[in-house]
Structures are given as C-alpha cells and as structure tokens.
Coordinates of C-alpha atoms in Angstrom, one line a residue:
M101 CA 193.3 140.8 -27.7
R102 CA 189.9 139.0 -27.8
E103 CA 189.8 135.6 -26.3
I104 CA 189.3 132.7 -29.3
K105 CA 186.1 130.9 -28.5
N106 CA 186.2 127.2 -28.2
I107 CA 183.4 126.3 -30.6
S108 CA 182.1 122.6 -30.2
R109 CA 179.4 121.0 -32.0
T110 CA 176.3 119.4 -30.3
R111 CA 175.4 115.8 -31.2
A112 CA 172.6 116.9 -33.0
Q113 CA 174.6 119.5 -35.2
V114 CA 177.0 116.4 -35.7
S115 CA 174.5 114.2 -37.3
S116 CA 172.9 116.7 -39.2
A117 CA 176.0 117.1 -41.3
A118 CA 176.3 113.3 -41.5
I119 CA 173.1 113.1 -42.8
E120 CA 173.6 116.0 -45.5
R121 CA 176.9 114.5 -46.4
I122 CA 175.1 110.7 -46.9
Y123 CA 172.4 112.4 -49.1
I124 CA 174.9 114.5 -51.4
T125 CA 177.7 111.5 -51.8
M126 CA 174.6 108.8 -52.4
R127 CA 174.0 111.4 -55.3
H128 CA 177.4 111.7 -56.1
L129 CA 178.0 108.2 -56.5
F130 CA 174.7 107.5 -58.8
N131 CA 175.7 110.3 -61.0
R132 CA 179.1 108.4 -61.3
G133 CA 177.6 105.4 -62.2
F134 CA 179.3 102.7 -59.8
Y135 CA 181.4 102.3 -56.5
K136 CA 182.8 99.7 -54.2
P137 CA 181.2 100.3 -50.9
M138 CA 184.2 98.7 -48.8
G139 CA 186.8 100.6 -51.2
V140 CA 187.9 104.0 -51.3
S141 CA 184.9 105.7 -53.4
G142 CA 182.7 104.0 -50.3
D143 CA 184.7 105.9 -47.7
T144 CA 182.5 108.8 -47.1
L145 CA 179.1 107.0 -47.1
R146 CA 180.6 104.5 -44.6
E147 CA 182.2 107.2 -42.4
A148 CA 178.9 109.5 -42.5
L149 CA 176.9 106.2 -41.3
L150 CA 179.4 105.4 -38.7
E151 CA 179.4 109.1 -37.7
L152 CA 175.5 109.1 -37.3
R153 CA 175.1 105.9 -35.7
P154 CA 171.4 105.6 -36.6
E155 CA 169.0 104.3 -34.1
I156 CA 167.6 101.7 -36.4
Y157 CA 171.3 100.2 -37.0
G158 CA 172.1 100.0 -33.4
T159 CA 175.6 98.9 -32.7
I160 CA 176.9 99.8 -35.9
A161 CA 180.0 102.0 -34.8
E162 CA 180.7 99.0 -32.0
E163 CA 182.8 96.0 -32.6
K164 CA 179.9 93.6 -31.5
A165 CA 177.6 92.8 -34.6
E166 CA 174.4 94.3 -34.7
L167 CA 171.0 91.8 -34.8
D168 CA 167.9 93.5 -34.5
G169 CA 169.2 96.0 -37.0
L170 CA 170.7 93.0 -39.4
L171 CA 166.7 91.6 -39.6
Y172 CA 165.3 94.5 -40.0
V173 CA 167.6 95.0 -43.1
I174 CA 167.5 91.5 -44.7
E175 CA 163.8 91.8 -44.7
R176 CA 163.9 94.9 -46.9
L177 CA 166.3 93.2 -49.4
P178 CA 166.4 90.4 -51.7
I179 CA 166.8 86.6 -50.4
G180 CA 170.2 86.0 -51.4
I181 CA 171.9 89.4 -51.6
E182 CA 174.2 88.6 -49.4
E183 CA 175.9 86.0 -51.9
C184 CA 176.3 88.6 -54.3
R185 CA 179.6 90.3 -55.2
Y186 CA 178.3 92.5 -57.7
I187 CA 174.6 94.5 -57.2
N188 CA 173.0 96.3 -60.1
L189 CA 170.5 99.0 -59.4
T190 CA 168.1 99.5 -62.9
S191 CA 164.9 100.8 -63.7
D192 CA 162.1 98.5 -65.1
E193 CA 164.2 97.3 -68.2
G194 CA 162.2 94.3 -69.2
Y195 CA 163.5 91.5 -67.2
A196 CA 159.8 90.4 -66.4
F197 CA 159.7 89.0 -69.6
S198 CA 162.6 87.1 -69.0
H199 CA 163.1 83.4 -67.8
F200 CA 164.6 85.3 -64.4
Q201 CA 162.3 84.8 -61.4
A202 CA 161.2 87.9 -59.9
I203 CA 162.3 88.1 -56.0
V204 CA 160.1 90.5 -53.5
P205 CA 161.7 91.4 -50.1
P206 CA 158.8 90.5 -47.5
K207 CA 159.1 94.2 -46.3
R208 CA 159.7 95.9 -49.4
R209 CA 157.7 95.9 -52.7
R210 CA 160.4 96.2 -55.0
N211 CA 161.2 93.3 -58.0
C212 CA 164.8 92.0 -57.8
Y213 CA 166.2 89.7 -60.2
R214 CA 169.5 86.9 -59.3
I215 CA 171.5 87.2 -62.6
D216 CA 173.9 84.7 -61.5
Q217 CA 175.4 83.4 -58.3
E218 CA 177.5 86.9 -58.3
Q219 CA 174.8 89.2 -59.6
M220 CA 172.0 90.8 -57.8
N221 CA 170.0 93.2 -59.9
I222 CA 167.7 95.4 -58.0
E223 CA 164.7 97.3 -59.7
I224 CA 164.2 100.9 -58.8
T225 CA 160.8 102.5 -60.0
R226 CA 160.0 104.5 -56.8
G227 CA 162.2 107.6 -57.4
R228 CA 165.4 108.6 -55.3
S229 CA 164.0 107.6 -51.7
D230 CA 164.2 103.8 -52.8
I231 CA 168.1 104.2 -54.0
Y232 CA 168.8 106.0 -50.5
D233 CA 166.7 103.2 -49.1
V234 CA 168.9 100.2 -50.9
L235 CA 172.5 102.1 -50.3
T236 CA 172.1 102.9 -46.8
H237 CA 170.9 99.6 -46.1
L238 CA 173.7 97.7 -48.3
T239 CA 176.2 99.9 -46.3
F240 CA 175.0 98.6 -43.1
I241 CA 175.6 95.3 -44.0
F242 CA 178.9 95.4 -45.5
I243 CA 180.2 97.3 -42.4
E244 CA 178.7 94.3 -40.5
S245 CA 180.6 91.8 -42.7
H246 CA 183.6 93.4 -42.3
K247 CA 183.0 93.3 -38.5
I248 CA 183.0 89.4 -39.0
K249 CA 186.0 89.6 -41.4
D250 CA 188.0 91.2 -38.6
R251 CA 186.9 88.7 -35.9
V252 CA 188.2 85.5 -37.8
L253 CA 190.9 86.6 -40.5
I254 CA 194.0 85.7 -38.3
A255 CA 196.6 86.2 -40.9
E256 CA 197.2 88.1 -44.5
D257 CA 197.2 84.9 -46.3
G258 CA 193.6 83.9 -45.5
R259 CA 194.1 81.9 -42.4
V260 CA 191.2 81.8 -39.9
T261 CA 190.0 81.2 -36.7
R262 CA 188.6 77.5 -36.0
D263 CA 185.0 79.3 -35.0
W264 CA 185.1 80.2 -38.7
K265 CA 186.2 77.1 -39.8
K266 CA 183.3 75.2 -38.1
I267 CA 180.7 77.7 -39.3
E268 CA 181.8 77.2 -42.9
L269 CA 181.3 73.7 -42.6
A270 CA 177.9 73.9 -41.2
A271 CA 176.8 76.3 -43.7
K272 CA 177.9 74.2 -46.6
Q273 CA 175.5 71.5 -45.6
T274 CA 172.6 70.6 -47.7
E275 CA 170.4 69.4 -44.9
A276 CA 169.0 71.4 -42.4
L277 CA 170.8 71.4 -39.4
E278 CA 169.6 68.9 -36.5
L279 CA 168.9 70.9 -32.9
E280 CA 172.6 69.3 -31.7
E281 CA 174.3 70.7 -34.7
K282 CA 172.4 73.8 -34.8
E283 CA 173.5 74.5 -30.7
V284 CA 176.7 73.6 -31.5
T285 CA 177.2 76.0 -34.6
I286 CA 175.0 79.2 -32.7
S287 CA 177.8 78.6 -30.0
H288 CA 180.5 79.3 -32.8
L289 CA 178.3 82.2 -34.2
A290 CA 178.3 83.8 -30.7
N291 CA 181.6 84.0 -30.7
V292 CA 182.3 85.3 -34.0
L293 CA 179.5 87.8 -33.8
G294 CA 180.3 89.1 -29.7
R295 CA 177.0 88.3 -28.8
S296 CA 175.9 86.1 -26.2
F297 CA 174.3 82.5 -27.1
A298 CA 170.8 83.3 -26.2
E299 CA 171.0 86.7 -28.5
V300 CA 171.9 84.5 -31.6
L301 CA 169.5 81.6 -30.4
T302 CA 166.8 84.2 -30.3
V303 CA 167.8 86.0 -33.6
Y304 CA 168.0 82.8 -35.7
E305 CA 164.6 81.8 -35.1
K306 CA 163.7 85.0 -36.4
F307 CA 165.8 84.8 -39.8
A308 CA 164.0 81.3 -40.3
I309 CA 162.2 81.0 -43.5
P310 CA 160.1 77.8 -44.6
E311 CA 162.1 77.1 -47.5
N312 CA 165.5 77.6 -45.1
P313 CA 165.4 77.5 -41.3
D314 CA 169.0 77.9 -41.0
R315 CA 169.0 81.3 -43.2
F316 CA 170.5 83.3 -40.1
L317 CA 173.9 81.0 -40.9
D318 CA 174.1 81.4 -44.3
V319 CA 173.5 85.4 -44.2
I320 CA 176.4 85.4 -41.3
Y321 CA 178.4 82.7 -43.6
W322 CA 178.6 84.4 -47.1
L323 CA 178.8 88.4 -45.5
G324 CA 181.9 86.8 -43.8
K325 CA 183.0 85.0 -46.7
L326 CA 182.8 88.0 -49.1
A327 CA 184.7 90.1 -46.6
I328 CA 187.5 88.0 -46.3
E329 CA 187.9 87.8 -49.9
E330 CA 187.7 91.3 -50.0
E331 CA 190.5 91.7 -47.8
V332 CA 192.5 89.0 -49.1
E333 CA 191.9 88.8 -52.7
N334 CA 191.1 92.7 -52.8
D335 CA 188.2 91.3 -54.9
K336 CA 185.8 94.1 -53.5
R337 CA 182.1 93.9 -53.9
T338 CA 180.6 96.4 -56.7
I339 CA 177.6 98.5 -56.7
T340 CA 176.4 99.9 -60.3
F341 CA 173.2 102.0 -61.7
S342 CA 172.2 101.2 -64.9
P343 CA 172.4 103.7 -67.9
L344 CA 168.8 103.5 -68.3
L345 CA 167.9 104.1 -64.7
R346 CA 170.5 107.5 -64.6
E347 CA 168.6 108.5 -67.4
R348 CA 164.9 108.0 -66.5
L349 CA 165.2 109.2 -62.8
G350 CA 163.4 112.3 -62.1
H351 CA 161.4 112.3 -65.2
H352 CA 158.0 111.2 -63.6
I353 CA 158.2 108.6 -66.1
Y354 CA 156.7 105.5 -63.8
G355 CA 154.3 108.1 -62.4
E356 CA 152.7 109.7 -65.6
I357 CA 152.0 106.0 -66.6
W358 CA 150.3 105.3 -63.3
S359 CA 148.0 108.4 -63.4
D360 CA 147.2 108.2 -67.2
R361 CA 145.6 105.0 -66.4
I362 CA 143.5 106.4 -63.5
K363 CA 142.4 109.2 -65.6
N364 CA 141.4 107.0 -68.4
V365 CA 139.0 104.8 -66.1
L366 CA 137.7 108.3 -64.7
V367 CA 136.7 109.4 -68.3
E368 CA 135.7 105.8 -69.2
K369 CA 133.3 105.5 -66.7
G370 CA 132.0 109.4 -67.3
L371 CA 133.5 110.3 -63.7
Q372 CA 136.1 112.9 -64.6
E373 CA 133.7 116.2 -63.8
R374 CA 132.1 114.9 -60.8
P375 CA 134.0 116.2 -57.0
I376 CA 137.3 114.1 -56.8
H377 CA 138.5 113.3 -53.3
I378 CA 142.1 111.3 -53.2
I379 CA 143.1 109.6 -50.2
S380 CA 146.6 108.0 -49.8
A381 CA 146.0 105.4 -47.3
N382 CA 146.4 101.4 -47.5
M383 CA 144.0 99.2 -49.6
H384 CA 141.5 97.9 -47.1
S385 CA 140.8 100.5 -44.6
V386 CA 138.2 103.1 -46.8
M387 CA 136.6 99.6 -48.4
N388 CA 136.1 98.1 -44.8
S389 CA 134.7 101.5 -43.1
I390 CA 132.0 102.0 -45.9
F391 CA 131.0 98.1 -46.0
A392 CA 132.7 95.5 -43.5
P393 CA 130.1 96.4 -40.8
F394 CA 126.9 95.3 -42.6
V395 CA 128.8 92.8 -44.7
M396 CA 130.0 90.8 -41.5
Q397 CA 126.8 90.9 -39.7
G398 CA 125.9 87.1 -39.3
E399 CA 129.9 86.2 -40.0
L400 CA 131.3 87.3 -37.0
E401 CA 130.2 87.6 -33.5
V402 CA 131.9 90.7 -32.2
S403 CA 130.8 93.1 -29.3
D404 CA 133.0 96.2 -30.8
E405 CA 133.3 97.4 -34.3
V406 CA 137.0 97.7 -34.0
E407 CA 137.3 93.8 -33.6
I408 CA 135.7 93.8 -37.1
Y409 CA 138.7 95.5 -38.5
E410 CA 141.2 93.3 -36.2
E411 CA 139.3 89.8 -37.5
L412 CA 139.6 91.3 -41.1
S413 CA 143.5 92.3 -40.6
K414 CA 144.4 88.7 -39.7
P415 CA 145.8 86.7 -42.9
E416 CA 143.9 83.6 -41.9
N417 CA 140.7 85.5 -42.7
K418 CA 141.2 86.2 -46.7
A419 CA 137.6 84.5 -47.1
L420 CA 135.7 87.1 -45.2
R421 CA 137.9 90.2 -47.1
N422 CA 136.8 88.6 -50.4
L423 CA 133.0 89.2 -49.3
V424 CA 133.9 92.9 -48.4
R425 CA 135.3 93.3 -51.7
E426 CA 132.7 91.6 -53.4
R427 CA 130.0 94.2 -51.8
A428 CA 132.5 97.0 -52.9
E429 CA 132.5 96.0 -56.5
K430 CA 129.0 95.4 -56.6
E431 CA 128.5 98.8 -55.4
G432 CA 130.8 100.9 -57.7
M433 CA 134.0 100.1 -56.8
I434 CA 136.8 99.6 -59.2
F435 CA 140.4 98.4 -58.2
L436 CA 143.3 99.1 -60.1
S437 CA 146.2 96.8 -59.3
D438 CA 149.4 98.5 -60.6
D439 CA 151.1 97.7 -63.7
S440 CA 153.3 100.8 -63.9
G441 CA 155.9 100.1 -62.0
T442 CA 155.0 102.5 -59.1
N443 CA 153.7 99.6 -56.8
I444 CA 150.9 101.7 -56.1
D445 CA 147.7 100.0 -56.2
V446 CA 144.5 102.2 -56.7
Q447 CA 140.6 101.7 -56.0
I448 CA 137.7 104.1 -57.4
F449 CA 134.7 104.5 -55.5
D450 CA 131.7 105.7 -57.4
T451 CA 129.9 106.7 -54.4
A452 CA 126.4 107.4 -56.7
Q453 CA 126.3 103.7 -56.6
I454 CA 126.8 102.9 -52.9
D455 CA 123.5 101.8 -50.9
F456 CA 124.4 104.2 -47.7
K457 CA 121.5 103.2 -45.8
N458 CA 123.4 99.6 -45.1
T459 CA 126.4 101.5 -43.8
N460 CA 127.5 103.2 -41.0
F461 CA 127.5 106.4 -43.3
A462 CA 123.6 106.7 -43.7
K463 CA 123.9 110.2 -42.8
A464 CA 125.7 111.3 -45.9
N465 CA 124.8 114.1 -47.3
F466 CA 125.9 115.7 -50.6
E467 CA 125.3 118.9 -52.1
G468 CA 124.9 118.5 -56.0
E469 CA 126.9 115.5 -57.4
S470 CA 127.9 112.5 -55.8
P471 CA 131.5 112.2 -55.0
V472 CA 134.0 110.1 -56.7
I473 CA 136.8 108.6 -54.0
I474 CA 140.2 107.6 -55.1
V475 CA 142.2 105.5 -52.9
M476 CA 146.2 105.1 -53.7
D477 CA 148.2 102.9 -51.6
Y478 CA 151.4 104.3 -50.0
A479 CA 154.1 106.1 -51.8
F480 CA 157.6 105.8 -51.1
G481 CA 159.6 108.9 -49.9
E482 CA 160.3 111.6 -53.0
Q483 CA 157.9 109.3 -55.0
A484 CA 154.9 111.0 -52.9
Y485 CA 155.6 114.1 -55.3
E486 CA 155.7 112.4 -58.6
T487 CA 152.4 110.7 -58.2
I488 CA 150.7 113.5 -56.5
D489 CA 152.0 115.9 -59.2
E490 CA 150.9 113.7 -62.2
L491 CA 147.9 112.8 -60.9
L492 CA 146.5 116.7 -60.5
K493 CA 147.7 117.4 -63.9
P494 CA 145.1 118.3 -66.3
Y495 CA 144.0 115.2 -68.2
K496 CA 145.2 115.4 -71.8
K497 CA 146.1 119.0 -70.9
H498 CA 142.9 120.6 -71.0
I499 CA 140.5 118.5 -69.0
Q500 CA 140.7 119.7 -65.1
L501 CA 139.7 117.3 -62.8
N502 CA 137.2 118.9 -60.0
V503 CA 139.5 117.7 -57.0
E504 CA 137.8 118.7 -53.7
S505 CA 140.4 117.3 -51.1
V506 CA 143.5 115.4 -50.9
S507 CA 143.8 113.1 -47.5
I508 CA 146.9 111.6 -46.6
M509 CA 146.8 109.0 -43.7
G510 CA 150.4 107.4 -43.0
K511 CA 152.3 105.7 -40.6
A512 CA 155.2 107.6 -38.8
G513 CA 157.7 107.8 -35.9
I514 CA 156.4 109.6 -32.9
L515 CA 158.3 111.6 -30.5
E516 CA 156.2 112.1 -27.4
G517 CA 153.8 108.6 -27.2
G518 CA 154.2 105.4 -27.9
K519 CA 153.2 102.7 -30.8
G520 CA 148.9 103.3 -32.1
D521 CA 149.1 106.8 -31.2
I522 CA 147.8 109.6 -33.4
M523 CA 149.4 112.6 -34.8
I524 CA 147.8 115.6 -36.3
P525 CA 150.4 118.1 -38.3
F526 CA 149.9 121.6 -39.1
A527 CA 153.2 121.7 -40.9
H528 CA 155.9 119.3 -42.4
I529 CA 159.6 120.4 -42.6
N530 CA 162.0 118.7 -45.1
E531 CA 164.7 117.8 -42.9
G532 CA 168.6 119.1 -43.5
T533 CA 166.9 122.3 -45.1
G534 CA 165.0 125.3 -44.0
D535 CA 161.8 124.0 -46.5
N536 CA 158.6 124.2 -44.5
Y537 CA 155.0 123.3 -45.8
P538 CA 152.2 125.0 -43.5
F539 CA 148.8 124.2 -44.3
D540 CA 145.2 124.4 -42.8
N541 CA 144.6 120.8 -42.0
E542 CA 140.7 119.8 -41.7
L543 CA 141.7 117.3 -39.4
T544 CA 142.1 118.5 -35.8
V545 CA 143.3 117.2 -32.6
E546 CA 139.8 117.9 -30.8
M547 CA 138.5 115.3 -33.4
F548 CA 140.2 112.2 -32.0
E549 CA 140.1 112.9 -28.4
N550 CA 137.9 110.9 -26.2
H551 CA 138.3 107.9 -28.4
G552 CA 140.9 105.8 -26.0
I553 CA 143.7 107.0 -28.3
P554 CA 146.6 109.5 -27.1
V555 CA 146.3 112.3 -30.0
V556 CA 148.9 115.1 -30.4
G557 CA 149.4 117.9 -32.7
G558 CA 152.4 120.0 -34.1
T559 CA 155.0 120.0 -36.8
M560 CA 156.1 116.7 -39.0
V561 CA 159.4 116.2 -40.4
T562 CA 160.0 114.6 -43.8
V563 CA 163.1 112.8 -43.2
L564 CA 165.3 111.3 -46.2
G565 CA 164.9 107.7 -45.2
T566 CA 163.7 106.1 -41.6
S567 CA 166.7 104.1 -41.2
L568 CA 168.9 107.4 -41.1
Q569 CA 167.6 108.9 -37.7
N570 CA 169.3 109.1 -34.4
K571 CA 168.4 110.2 -31.1
D572 CA 170.6 113.0 -31.0
L573 CA 169.0 114.7 -33.9
L574 CA 165.3 114.0 -33.3
K575 CA 165.8 115.2 -29.7
F576 CA 166.8 118.7 -31.2
F577 CA 163.8 118.7 -33.7
H578 CA 161.4 117.8 -30.3
D579 CA 163.2 119.8 -27.8
S580 CA 163.5 123.4 -30.1
T581 CA 161.1 125.5 -31.5
W582 CA 160.4 123.4 -34.3
G583 CA 158.1 121.5 -32.1
V584 CA 158.2 118.4 -33.7
I585 CA 155.8 115.6 -33.0
G586 CA 156.7 112.8 -35.4
L587 CA 158.8 111.9 -38.3
E588 CA 157.6 110.2 -41.7
M589 CA 158.8 110.3 -45.5
E590 CA 156.2 111.8 -47.7
G591 CA 154.6 114.8 -46.3
A592 CA 156.4 117.6 -47.6
H593 CA 156.3 115.8 -50.9
Y594 CA 152.7 115.9 -50.9
Q595 CA 152.1 119.2 -49.8
K596 CA 155.0 120.4 -52.2
A597 CA 152.8 118.9 -55.2
I598 CA 149.4 120.3 -53.9
Q599 CA 150.7 123.8 -53.0
S600 CA 152.3 123.9 -56.9
A601 CA 149.1 122.6 -58.4
S602 CA 146.6 124.7 -56.6
K603 CA 148.4 127.8 -56.1
I604 CA 150.8 128.3 -59.0
R605 CA 149.8 126.1 -62.0
K606 CA 146.0 126.6 -60.6
S607 CA 145.2 122.9 -62.2
I608 CA 142.9 122.2 -59.6
N609 CA 140.8 124.2 -56.9
P610 CA 143.2 126.9 -55.3
N611 CA 140.7 126.1 -51.9
V612 CA 141.3 122.5 -52.3
K613 CA 141.0 121.0 -48.4
V614 CA 143.8 118.9 -47.4
R615 CA 143.6 116.5 -44.4
Y616 CA 146.8 114.9 -42.7
A617 CA 146.8 112.4 -39.8
Y618 CA 149.6 109.8 -39.1
Y619 CA 149.5 106.8 -36.5
A620 CA 152.6 106.1 -34.7
S621 CA 154.4 102.8 -35.5
D622 CA 157.5 103.3 -33.2
N623 CA 159.1 105.7 -30.9
P624 CA 162.8 106.1 -32.0
L625 CA 163.6 107.9 -28.8
E626 CA 162.6 105.2 -26.7
T627 CA 164.9 101.9 -26.6
G628 CA 163.3 98.9 -27.4
S629 CA 160.5 101.1 -29.8
T630 CA 162.4 101.4 -32.9
L631 CA 161.0 100.3 -35.9
A632 CA 163.8 97.5 -35.7
S633 CA 161.9 95.9 -32.5
G634 CA 159.2 94.9 -34.5
G635 CA 155.7 95.4 -36.3
L636 CA 152.6 97.4 -35.0
G637 CA 150.6 93.8 -34.8
T638 CA 146.7 95.0 -34.1
T639 CA 148.1 98.0 -32.4
G640 CA 147.8 100.2 -35.5
V641 CA 143.9 98.9 -36.2
K642 CA 141.9 101.2 -34.3
P643 CA 144.3 104.5 -35.2
T644 CA 143.7 103.4 -38.8
Y645 CA 140.1 103.1 -39.0
L646 CA 139.5 106.1 -36.6
I647 CA 141.3 108.0 -38.9
T648 CA 139.8 106.7 -42.0
I649 CA 136.1 107.5 -40.8
K650 CA 136.9 111.0 -39.8
I651 CA 138.4 111.6 -43.2
L652 CA 135.1 110.1 -44.8
E653 CA 132.8 111.7 -42.3
Q654 CA 133.9 115.1 -43.8
I655 CA 134.0 113.9 -47.5
F656 CA 130.1 112.6 -47.0
K657 CA 129.5 116.1 -45.0
I658 CA 128.3 114.2 -42.1
K659 CA 128.2 116.5 -39.0

C-alpha cells in the first residue's frame, strides 16, 4: 500500500490563493450591490486579508493596532470617512453640480461627497482597480476598528473602560487640545492601541492637518465608536454600489470621452497625420527636460542639471514652474486638464514649433515630418487598458493615427535594490494568472549604466493592488524562474492594449516601438522600506529625468 504524502502549502501558495479569493469576492460583492464589511457578507474578504497579511498593513493580524498602515490608508480615503456608517460607491452621477463640496483625498485623485452625517459617496471613474483599492483599505480600517472595540468594551450592555471614557471626553472637545491634555490623551490611546506612548506621539503628529491638529484622536474615536455600536446595537456599517456604477463599469465610458477629446484637438490643429509618440508619465518631466535647463539660466544658481529638476519639484517654486510652462506653451505645448472623470491630464507637444537650439536636444534629427508627443498622466491599474485601448482606436472609425511609439515610465516596487533604483523589463506577468506579455523594449539596461543609479533588468509582475502584497509571495516571484525584479499595477494592461491594437486589430503600426522603464518607490521585501514608510522625496527626481531624457533621445533620434 502506497504511503499517503502529507502535502502542505507554502506561505507563497497560501498568499496567492488569498489574493485570488479577495479578487473573486470583491467582484461578487460588486455584482450583489451591497454588503456589510463586518457582517457575514464581509467574512470572506476579511478572512482572506488576514490570511494574506499584506506588508503595507503591517500588524493587521495581531492584537495591537497598525499605525503606519492606518496613516497610509487614511491619506487615500476622504476626510471624515471614519465617521460614516454608510459608504456608497458611485460613478460620476452629477454631484459636481450640486451644493455638495468635493472632498479629494491627499494621496488619491478621486471625488468624494459627504451626503450627511452618516453617509459618504466615493466616485469611481478609474475602473475596477479603484474599487479594489477602496474596498481593501476600508476592510483594513474596519478590522482595526474592531481591535479597538475588543480592548475597550467590557460588557454586552455597552460598558467601556476608563481609557475609552477619557478618549471620548477629549474627542468631544471643540477646541484643539493643549499640550498637557494631548499627552494625557495619548497615554490613554497607547493603552487602547497596544502601542507605546512614543509610537502614538509620533503618529499623532503625522495625522495632524492644519484644520485639525487632533485628527488622529478623532479617527481612533470614531472607528472605535462605530465598532462598539456594531457590537452592542447590531448597527452594521454598509458599503453599497450604485446601480449606475454597476451598469457603466467595464464599458470604457470615461476612457472614450477622454480619448475623443485628445483626437479632436489633434484634428483641430492638423496634427492627426503626423508621427505620434505617446508617453505615460507625470505632467512635468517631459516639459522640464525639454525647456527647463535654458529657461532656468539666470533664475537658479546650480552646478548640476539634476538640481534644476529638484528645485522645480519643490512646492514653494511654483513661480519657476510657471516660467517653464509659459515657454512650453509659446512653443506649441497644449495642456488638456481632464474633464472626463479619468483624472488623467494630457499635454500635446508639436515639436515643429520647438526651438531645439535652445534646448538640450539641439541634435534632434527628424526624417520627414516633426513628431507630435502626447504625454498622459499616470493611469490607475486596469484603467491603463481602458485609456490606451481607446486612444489607439481610429478617429471616427476611419482615420488611423500614425502612432510610432508608446513609452511607459512609472513608479514600482523593487525586489532587488532600493528606493530610486531603475528597472528595465522585457515582459509583464499578470499576478494570479499565467498571462504573460513579453515585448522588445527599446530601452536597455546598458543605456542606464554609469549614471550613478543602480539599474536592473528582468520581468515585472502587474499586481491587483500594491496594498495586497506580502513578502512570501514576492520572494517566490523573485527567487523562482519567473525572475521578477519588481511589481506595479499597469504594465500588463498597457501591453495588452498595445498588442491588440498593433497585432490583431491593425489600428496602429504593427511594428510600433514600446519602451518601459520604472523607478523604485519602495522595496516591499525590506522592513521599513514599504510604501507605508513614506514617499520618495527628491530621491525619485534623478531616475525620473534620466528615464525621460532617454525616451526623448530616442524619439528625437539623437545617437
């Protein structure tokens, strides 16, 4: 009789299964139309997230509260979300024309509207990835709220600890807390959160905003209060999806409006038949790379060109940025501020109008007509497919755009290196599936060597959401024959659209050139280097501009 093997799953396999379960569950809940995150309908999502234990959510599966993860999430959700029992995800349904004031989270471009004391509406116009992002963040804060409830609720009739009573008194004060009151309150918060006084004091300052220096106290109080009411009064928080959102999602409605506007401008300016190069990047690097070095002569005393870009990236130097923009607009740049709901602004550069002698690209060498460069701001996850797919379609179904190249510059998590390093991929893998998209990258590792920035080449994994990654899964991707060097959210979606347009639908040149390069925003395999540990600061400036300049040198045919 053959011995039965004891087959056990690795943590990477468990994590992979948990991500798949989260993905399927969220789609099911969306189709259902509503659910209660801390009720029976939210069980699967909560359990999968706790099993996955994403790096960004730190100690989510432990008794003590996760403070850095909470800050990361709160910055990506609207102010006041912690006070709302009802959260309604909607499409763009006309709230912009009402008396409701749009609330835009500091670190995510999405319009939110506080309907009343209990309800927050969150507009979803960037596709499914936006929904995954919101739902995982909400699930995290609701799990954290129940940790607070478990530490302060001492009887079924609603009696609470002395610590919680003191926190409630402080939270109900209308004036900002004096130093002594604040430190007393932090002492009580430390007990409730299972953290040290020093840890809570540090995060308290990080949560502060000008209009509310005690925001951390308010967030913790309201999270705990609603969790207590869920337990004592069975009054569960509810997330709903509006009928219009469910009807519109997946139909490229916003992407089509966005791309039609770009094509209309191209036709109005007579640019539609010129060679077109599309670049997905931020709204400053292409413009600054072309115009800033000469515009800033006499404005800034710097020894290095990178310092010009660093100075321009500082919030206080708006006047200098305006000078660069004025020069760009005089020489053919058209800026299209988004009004479609995609939250993707666009710049169109007519290079025939650029005075290349007064730029760093004086050796620009065009054979035939001068190209047109379309720079689009970063897409979000699956939105990348919607926007590029629509942009590459023929104008009015019969005028094909002469697209010569598509270049993607993005931020990504790196698996071998640190913040600010550069990654050059030759393939994208879709996480959770065997889908893979190899391509010939016009950018190579050799091009970026000897510039003082570490550079690595390999495969990139396109993930469902950066907030769903954990070390076990990432280590598997990195150490296995997949040879993954980094993770991001858009690459496979861009490549899927480019391949279908060029190879199958033949709406653009089948030999369209593609360029992908990423700079590292974090290393999720290193403790203290995840996205929750803070932004790049000026570390990202040098790789951003180096990548941009290499892309432009190829477009301008500079050897």
